[in-house]
Structure formats: structure tokens, C-alpha cells
Amino acid sequence: MPSHTETVVRRFRENDFEVTSVVADPADAQQVLYGTVTRNGVLVGSYYCTDQIRQSGWRAVAADGEHLTFGDEPVELTYDGDAVFLLMKNADSPA
């Protein structure tokens, strides 16, 4: 019988931001697959995991589809919360 991995959507709010995450196997491993950050209903950006086995190597993508970069390289973060924080801070930065 094939195994079936359950996925759920989790949301939380912080100030004007809403963070939505897609989580695989919520009863056991609780692996975040990807997520989005919105502010007052407008997309700020999204984040995804580059190494789902280790749940590390998170990347953040701005609403315009561009990876957040440091120099010419995409910023690679250790935790999904770091990606959320970076997206929120990027939204607060003056253009």
C-alpha cells in the first residue's frame, strides 16, 4: 500500500504581516516545504527549502520574483524563520 504524507497549511500574524506555511507530516516530522509572507493582503515574498531532508538552506524570493541576494548570490539561510524575518525586514526597508 503506498504511503501518503499529509500536508497542512499553517498561518500566523505578526503586526501587519501574515505568514502562511505548507507543512508536510504535521503529526510527526513537521517539515515546512515553503511559505509566503503578505502585508495587509499584498504579497511581500515567499520562501522555500533547498534541502528538505535536513530542513536547511532556505531561500527568500521577493514579490517581483527575484531572489533576495547578497552581492550576486542568493541569500541562503539556516531556518525558515530566518527567511520570514528577512522578508519582513525587506518590506520595511525604504526603496
Tab-separated table of N, CA, C and O in Angstrom:
chain	number	residue	atom	x	y	z
A	1	MET	N	0.842	-1.169	0.000
A	1	MET	CA	0.000	0.000	0.000
A	1	MET	C	0.898	1.247	0.000
A	1	MET	O	1.773	1.374	0.847
A	2	PRO	N	0.698	2.188	-0.920
A	2	PRO	CA	1.547	3.376	-0.962
A	2	PRO	C	1.329	4.253	0.266
A	2	PRO	O	0.231	4.357	0.785
A	3	SER	N	2.426	4.867	0.719
A	3	SER	CA	2.289	5.767	1.871
A	3	SER	C	1.804	7.132	1.396
A	3	SER	O	2.044	7.547	0.268
A	4	HIS	N	1.137	7.824	2.258
A	4	HIS	CA	0.576	9.133	1.944
A	4	HIS	C	1.047	10.126	3.003
A	4	HIS	O	0.800	9.932	4.183
A	5	THR	N	1.749	11.148	2.575
A	5	THR	CA	2.207	12.170	3.508
A	5	THR	C	1.170	13.271	3.579
A	5	THR	O	0.824	13.868	2.561
A	6	GLU	N	0.680	13.508	4.761
A	6	GLU	CA	-0.306	14.560	4.966
A	6	GLU	C	0.380	15.928	4.926
A	6	GLU	O	1.501	16.091	5.401
A	7	THR	N	-0.282	16.896	4.347
A	7	THR	CA	0.191	18.280	4.382
A	7	THR	C	-0.913	19.164	4.934
A	7	THR	O	-2.100	18.881	4.748
A	8	VAL	N	-0.503	20.202	5.630
A	8	VAL	CA	-1.440	21.180	6.168
A	8	VAL	C	-0.903	22.571	5.890
A	8	VAL	O	0.289	22.750	5.619
A	9	VAL	N	-1.782	23.542	5.982
A	9	VAL	CA	-1.401	24.949	5.847
A	9	VAL	C	-1.521	25.577	7.226
A	9	VAL	O	-2.546	25.429	7.897
A	10	ARG	N	-0.460	26.259	7.635
A	10	ARG	CA	-0.464	26.954	8.931
A	10	ARG	C	-0.262	28.445	8.695
A	10	ARG	O	0.522	28.841	7.845
A	11	ARG	N	-0.952	29.245	9.496
A	11	ARG	CA	-0.852	30.703	9.366
A	11	ARG	C	-0.634	31.326	10.734
A	11	ARG	O	-1.151	30.844	11.730
A	12	PHE	N	0.122	32.423	10.729
A	12	PHE	CA	0.188	33.249	11.925
A	12	PHE	C	0.375	34.693	11.508
A	12	PHE	O	0.811	34.986	10.406
A	13	ARG	N	0.001	35.588	12.396
A	13	ARG	CA	0.098	37.024	12.135
A	13	ARG	C	1.106	37.649	13.085
A	13	ARG	O	1.208	37.256	14.239
A	14	GLU	N	1.830	38.608	12.559
A	14	GLU	CA	2.726	39.422	13.371
A	14	GLU	C	2.668	40.835	12.822
A	14	GLU	O	3.037	41.074	11.672
A	15	ASN	N	2.157	41.753	13.649
A	15	ASN	CA	1.924	43.132	13.220
A	15	ASN	C	1.039	43.122	11.977
A	15	ASN	O	-0.020	42.541	11.999
A	16	ASP	N	1.464	43.747	10.895
A	16	ASP	CA	0.665	43.802	9.664
A	16	ASP	C	0.936	42.624	8.735
A	16	ASP	O	0.393	42.567	7.634
A	17	PHE	N	1.778	41.691	9.141
A	17	PHE	CA	2.192	40.583	8.281
A	17	PHE	C	1.408	39.312	8.604
A	17	PHE	O	1.086	39.047	9.757
A	18	GLU	N	1.154	38.528	7.550
A	18	GLU	CA	0.617	37.190	7.731
A	18	GLU	C	1.584	36.216	7.062
A	18	GLU	O	1.986	36.423	5.913
A	19	VAL	N	1.965	35.186	7.807
A	19	VAL	CA	2.873	34.168	7.303
A	19	VAL	C	2.061	32.891	7.113
A	19	VAL	O	1.365	32.446	8.022
A	20	THR	N	2.154	32.326	5.920
A	20	THR	CA	1.456	31.091	5.583
A	20	THR	C	2.504	30.054	5.200
A	20	THR	O	3.348	30.326	4.341
A	21	SER	N	2.470	28.897	5.847
A	21	SER	CA	3.437	27.832	5.571
A	21	SER	C	2.713	26.549	5.201
A	21	SER	O	1.689	26.210	5.791
A	22	VAL	N	3.270	25.820	4.240
A	22	VAL	CA	2.793	24.487	3.898
A	22	VAL	C	3.706	23.509	4.628
A	22	VAL	O	4.929	23.533	4.436
A	23	VAL	N	3.110	22.677	5.472
A	23	VAL	CA	3.858	21.771	6.334
A	23	VAL	C	3.508	20.325	5.987
A	23	VAL	O	2.333	19.958	5.942
A	24	ALA	N	4.536	19.531	5.727
A	24	ALA	CA	4.346	18.103	5.455
A	24	ALA	C	4.472	17.321	6.749
A	24	ALA	O	5.297	17.638	7.599
A	25	ASP	N	3.662	16.294	6.883
A	25	ASP	CA	3.690	15.382	8.023
A	25	ASP	C	3.570	16.127	9.354
A	25	ASP	O	4.439	16.019	10.226
A	26	PRO	N	2.488	16.884	9.526
A	26	PRO	CA	2.365	17.735	10.717
A	26	PRO	C	2.321	16.986	12.041
A	26	PRO	O	2.664	17.544	13.071
A	27	ALA	N	1.951	15.711	12.010
A	27	ALA	CA	1.862	14.953	13.254
A	27	ALA	C	3.210	14.427	13.718
A	27	ALA	O	3.375	14.082	14.876
A	28	ASP	N	4.196	14.389	12.818
A	28	ASP	CA	5.464	13.774	13.174
A	28	ASP	C	6.638	14.691	12.835
A	28	ASP	O	7.145	15.409	13.673
A	29	ALA	N	7.090	14.693	11.600
A	29	ALA	CA	8.312	15.403	11.208
A	29	ALA	C	8.125	16.916	11.140
A	29	ALA	O	9.061	17.667	11.369
A	30	GLN	N	6.942	17.365	10.793
A	30	GLN	CA	6.640	18.786	10.666
A	30	GLN	C	7.661	19.522	9.812
A	30	GLN	O	8.314	20.446	10.258
A	31	GLN	N	7.773	19.127	8.571
A	31	GLN	CA	8.714	19.749	7.650
A	31	GLN	C	8.008	20.851	6.866
A	31	GLN	O	7.054	20.588	6.143
A	32	VAL	N	8.501	22.070	7.006
A	32	VAL	CA	7.973	23.178	6.218
A	32	VAL	C	8.514	23.032	4.802
A	32	VAL	O	9.718	22.903	4.594
A	33	LEU	N	7.619	23.034	3.823
A	33	LEU	CA	8.021	22.896	2.431
A	33	LEU	C	8.283	24.258	1.794
A	33	LEU	O	9.273	24.452	1.100
A	34	TYR	N	7.363	25.178	2.019
A	34	TYR	CA	7.510	26.541	1.520
A	34	TYR	C	6.473	27.417	2.196
A	34	TYR	O	5.598	26.924	2.909
A	35	GLY	N	6.570	28.711	1.966
A	35	GLY	CA	5.602	29.608	2.564
A	35	GLY	C	5.597	30.956	1.892
A	35	GLY	O	6.422	31.249	1.020
A	36	THR	N	4.649	31.772	2.324
A	36	THR	CA	4.530	33.137	1.816
A	36	THR	C	4.392	34.112	2.969
A	36	THR	O	3.959	33.750	4.060
A	37	VAL	N	4.763	35.351	2.692
A	37	VAL	CA	4.583	36.445	3.635
A	37	VAL	C	3.794	37.528	2.911
A	37	VAL	O	4.164	37.933	1.802
A	38	THR	N	2.697	37.951	3.525
A	38	THR	CA	1.912	39.048	2.971
A	38	THR	C	1.838	40.167	3.999
A	38	THR	O	2.026	39.944	5.200
A	39	ARG	N	1.559	41.357	3.507
A	39	ARG	CA	1.381	42.515	4.388
A	39	ARG	C	0.116	43.215	3.949
A	39	ARG	O	0.017	43.668	2.814
A	40	ASN	N	-0.840	43.274	4.845
A	40	ASN	CA	-2.134	43.869	4.540
A	40	ASN	C	-2.721	43.275	3.258
A	40	ASN	O	-3.264	43.982	2.414
A	41	GLY	N	-2.552	41.967	3.084
A	41	GLY	CA	-3.115	41.267	1.951
A	41	GLY	C	-2.309	41.326	0.659
A	41	GLY	O	-2.713	40.772	-0.351
A	42	VAL	N	-1.153	41.994	0.682
A	42	VAL	CA	-0.309	42.121	-0.508
A	42	VAL	C	0.940	41.256	-0.323
A	42	VAL	O	1.580	41.310	0.734
A	43	LEU	N	1.281	40.486	-1.355
A	43	LEU	CA	2.436	39.599	-1.271
A	43	LEU	C	3.730	40.378	-1.062
A	43	LEU	O	4.042	41.303	-1.807
A	44	VAL	N	4.475	39.997	-0.029
A	44	VAL	CA	5.809	40.542	0.227
A	44	VAL	C	6.838	39.639	-0.442
A	44	VAL	O	7.779	40.103	-1.071
A	45	GLY	N	6.647	38.330	-0.291
A	45	GLY	CA	7.563	37.366	-0.883
A	45	GLY	C	7.250	35.961	-0.416
A	45	GLY	O	6.279	35.723	0.295
A	46	SER	N	8.102	35.051	-0.830
A	46	SER	CA	7.932	33.658	-0.459
A	46	SER	C	9.282	33.085	-0.061
A	46	SER	O	10.323	33.704	-0.263
A	47	TYR	N	9.236	31.895	0.503
A	47	TYR	CA	10.469	31.226	0.914
A	47	TYR	C	10.309	29.734	0.687
A	47	TYR	O	9.200	29.204	0.660
A	48	TYR	N	11.439	29.067	0.460
A	48	TYR	CA	11.410	27.635	0.211
A	48	TYR	C	12.706	27.011	0.695
A	48	TYR	O	13.713	27.680	0.871
A	49	CYS	N	12.653	25.704	0.902
A	49	CYS	CA	13.775	24.952	1.431
A	49	CYS	C	14.546	24.297	0.292
A	49	CYS	O	13.958	23.633	-0.557
A	50	THR	N	15.865	24.470	0.276
A	50	THR	CA	16.685	23.845	-0.763
A	50	THR	C	17.152	22.453	-0.357
A	50	THR	O	17.599	21.699	-1.199
A	51	ASP	N	17.048	22.108	0.927
A	51	ASP	CA	17.437	20.771	1.411
A	51	ASP	C	16.352	20.283	2.370
A	51	ASP	O	16.447	20.482	3.584
A	52	GLN	N	15.334	19.644	1.808
A	52	GLN	CA	14.200	19.223	2.625
A	52	GLN	C	14.544	18.101	3.594
A	52	GLN	O	13.902	17.969	4.626
A	53	ILE	N	15.564	17.313	3.308
A	53	ILE	CA	15.965	16.247	4.225
A	53	ILE	C	16.484	16.840	5.536
A	53	ILE	O	16.122	16.411	6.622
A	54	ARG	N	17.343	17.838	5.444
A	54	ARG	CA	17.935	18.470	6.633
A	54	ARG	C	17.150	19.690	7.110
A	54	ARG	O	17.487	20.276	8.129
A	55	GLN	N	16.134	20.111	6.343
A	55	GLN	CA	15.355	21.311	6.633
A	55	GLN	C	16.274	22.520	6.809
A	55	GLN	O	16.201	23.270	7.776
A	56	SER	N	17.179	22.695	5.852
A	56	SER	CA	18.098	23.834	5.880
A	56	SER	C	18.270	24.361	4.465
A	56	SER	O	17.748	23.789	3.512
A	57	GLY	N	19.006	25.449	4.334
A	57	GLY	CA	19.243	26.027	3.027
A	57	GLY	C	18.035	26.784	2.510
A	57	GLY	O	17.591	26.579	1.394
A	58	TRP	N	17.473	27.659	3.328
A	58	TRP	CA	16.274	28.403	2.959
A	58	TRP	C	16.620	29.595	2.081
A	58	TRP	O	17.606	30.277	2.298
A	59	ARG	N	15.786	29.822	1.084
A	59	ARG	CA	15.925	30.976	0.189
A	59	ARG	C	14.662	31.820	0.267
A	59	ARG	O	13.565	31.301	0.455
A	60	ALA	N	14.827	33.118	0.096
A	60	ALA	CA	13.705	34.056	0.114
A	60	ALA	C	13.590	34.706	-1.258
A	60	ALA	O	14.597	35.067	-1.870
A	61	VAL	N	12.364	34.837	-1.726
A	61	VAL	CA	12.080	35.412	-3.039
A	61	VAL	C	11.122	36.583	-2.849
A	61	VAL	O	10.064	36.428	-2.230
A	62	ALA	N	11.497	37.744	-3.360
A	62	ALA	CA	10.655	38.936	-3.255
A	62	ALA	C	9.418	38.785	-4.135
A	62	ALA	O	9.355	37.918	-5.016
A	63	ALA	N	8.441	39.643	-3.930
A	63	ALA	CA	7.190	39.578	-4.681
A	63	ALA	C	7.398	39.736	-6.185
A	63	ALA	O	6.602	39.229	-6.978
A	64	ASP	N	8.484	40.381	-6.595
A	64	ASP	CA	8.752	40.556	-8.026
A	64	ASP	C	9.391	39.315	-8.657
A	64	ASP	O	9.703	39.306	-9.846
A	65	GLY	N	9.598	38.255	-7.864
A	65	GLY	CA	10.145	37.006	-8.377
A	65	GLY	C	11.653	36.897	-8.282
A	65	GLY	O	12.219	35.867	-8.638
A	66	GLU	N	12.308	37.933	-7.783
A	66	GLU	CA	13.765	37.920	-7.655
A	66	GLU	C	14.171	37.377	-6.292
A	66	GLU	O	13.605	37.751	-5.268
A	67	HIS	N	15.193	36.498	-6.285
A	67	HIS	CA	15.750	36.032	-5.016
A	67	HIS	C	16.384	37.205	-4.278
A	67	HIS	O	16.986	38.079	-4.906
A	68	LEU	N	16.242	37.223	-2.962
A	68	LEU	CA	16.977	38.202	-2.172
A	68	LEU	C	18.435	37.781	-2.205
A	68	LEU	O	18.755	36.614	-1.966
A	69	THR	N	19.308	38.704	-2.526
A	69	THR	CA	20.712	38.369	-2.750
A	69	THR	C	21.628	39.167	-1.851
A	69	THR	O	21.271	40.218	-1.322
A	70	PHE	N	22.820	38.639	-1.707
A	70	PHE	CA	23.930	39.343	-1.069
A	70	PHE	C	25.027	39.354	-2.115
A	70	PHE	O	25.581	38.301	-2.449
A	71	GLY	N	25.268	40.518	-2.699
A	71	GLY	CA	26.149	40.563	-3.860
A	71	GLY	C	25.408	39.949	-5.024
A	71	GLY	O	24.272	40.311	-5.309
A	72	ASP	N	26.020	38.980	-5.673
A	72	ASP	CA	25.397	38.317	-6.813
A	72	ASP	C	24.784	36.961	-6.457
A	72	ASP	O	24.208	36.307	-7.313
A	73	GLU	N	24.925	36.542	-5.215
A	73	GLU	CA	24.468	35.210	-4.805
A	73	GLU	C	23.169	35.305	-3.999
A	73	GLU	O	23.019	36.186	-3.161
A	74	PRO	N	22.238	34.356	-4.225
A	74	PRO	CA	21.036	34.313	-3.388
A	74	PRO	C	21.423	34.098	-1.927
A	74	PRO	O	22.344	33.335	-1.634
A	75	VAL	N	20.740	34.783	-1.051
A	75	VAL	CA	20.970	34.604	0.383
A	75	VAL	C	20.475	33.216	0.757
A	75	VAL	O	19.353	32.837	0.417
A	76	GLU	N	21.323	32.428	1.414
A	76	GLU	CA	20.924	31.101	1.885
A	76	GLU	C	20.898	31.142	3.410
A	76	GLU	O	21.897	31.467	4.045
A	77	LEU	N	19.746	30.824	3.963
A	77	LEU	CA	19.518	30.943	5.398
A	77	LEU	C	19.394	29.565	6.032
A	77	LEU	O	19.074	28.584	5.360
A	78	THR	N	19.630	29.496	7.326
A	78	THR	CA	19.631	28.224	8.033
A	78	THR	C	18.223	27.732	8.364
A	78	THR	O	17.954	26.538	8.277
A	79	TYR	N	17.332	28.643	8.734
A	79	TYR	CA	15.997	28.266	9.197
A	79	TYR	C	14.914	29.011	8.431
A	79	TYR	O	15.151	30.117	7.939
A	80	ASP	N	13.716	28.417	8.374
A	80	ASP	CA	12.596	29.079	7.714
A	80	ASP	C	12.246	30.396	8.402
A	80	ASP	O	11.897	31.371	7.747
A	81	GLY	N	12.388	30.452	9.721
A	81	GLY	CA	12.118	31.695	10.444
A	81	GLY	C	13.047	32.817	10.041
A	81	GLY	O	12.656	33.989	10.049
A	82	ASP	N	14.283	32.475	9.670
A	82	ASP	CA	15.225	33.489	9.192
A	82	ASP	C	14.732	34.081	7.874
A	82	ASP	O	14.854	35.286	7.635
A	83	ALA	N	14.185	33.243	7.005
A	83	ALA	CA	13.659	33.716	5.722
A	83	ALA	C	12.458	34.630	5.943
A	83	ALA	O	12.336	35.679	5.295
A	84	VAL	N	11.583	34.256	6.861
A	84	VAL	CA	10.425	35.091	7.192
A	84	VAL	C	10.893	36.441	7.723
A	84	VAL	O	10.413	37.497	7.295
A	85	PHE	N	11.847	36.429	8.647
A	85	PHE	CA	12.386	37.666	9.216
A	85	PHE	C	12.973	38.555	8.118
A	85	PHE	O	12.715	39.759	8.076
A	86	LEU	N	13.758	37.963	7.222
A	86	LEU	CA	14.378	38.727	6.140
A	86	LEU	C	13.324	39.353	5.226
A	86	LEU	O	13.441	40.523	4.844
A	87	LEU	N	12.294	38.606	4.893
A	87	LEU	CA	11.226	39.154	4.054
A	87	LEU	C	10.506	40.309	4.739
A	87	LEU	O	10.208	41.329	4.115
A	88	MET	N	10.249	40.179	6.035
A	88	MET	CA	9.586	41.264	6.784
A	88	MET	C	10.470	42.506	6.835
A	88	MET	O	10.002	43.621	6.641
A	89	LYS	N	11.750	42.308	7.097
A	89	LYS	CA	12.681	43.440	7.158
A	89	LYS	C	12.831	44.095	5.784
A	89	LYS	O	12.914	45.310	5.672
A	90	ASN	N	12.856	43.273	4.736
A	90	ASN	CA	12.963	43.801	3.379
A	90	ASN	C	11.739	44.653	3.046
A	90	ASN	O	11.854	45.682	2.395
A	91	ALA	N	10.564	44.244	3.524
A	91	ALA	CA	9.331	45.009	3.283
A	91	ALA	C	9.355	46.333	4.039
A	91	ALA	O	8.772	47.320	3.577
A	92	ASP	N	10.038	46.361	5.191
A	92	ASP	CA	10.118	47.592	5.990
A	92	ASP	C	11.188	48.553	5.507
A	92	ASP	O	11.196	49.709	5.882
A	93	SER	N	12.112	48.068	4.651
A	93	SER	CA	13.201	48.911	4.174
A	93	SER	C	12.708	49.903	3.147
A	93	SER	O	11.870	49.564	2.306
A	94	PRO	N	13.221	51.144	3.198
A	94	PRO	CA	12.828	52.102	2.170
A	94	PRO	C	13.361	51.681	0.810
A	94	PRO	O	14.436	51.104	0.709
A	95	ALA	N	12.606	51.943	-0.209
A	95	ALA	CA	13.008	51.544	-1.570
A	95	ALA	C	14.171	52.367	-2.079
A	95	ALA	O	14.452	53.426	-1.681
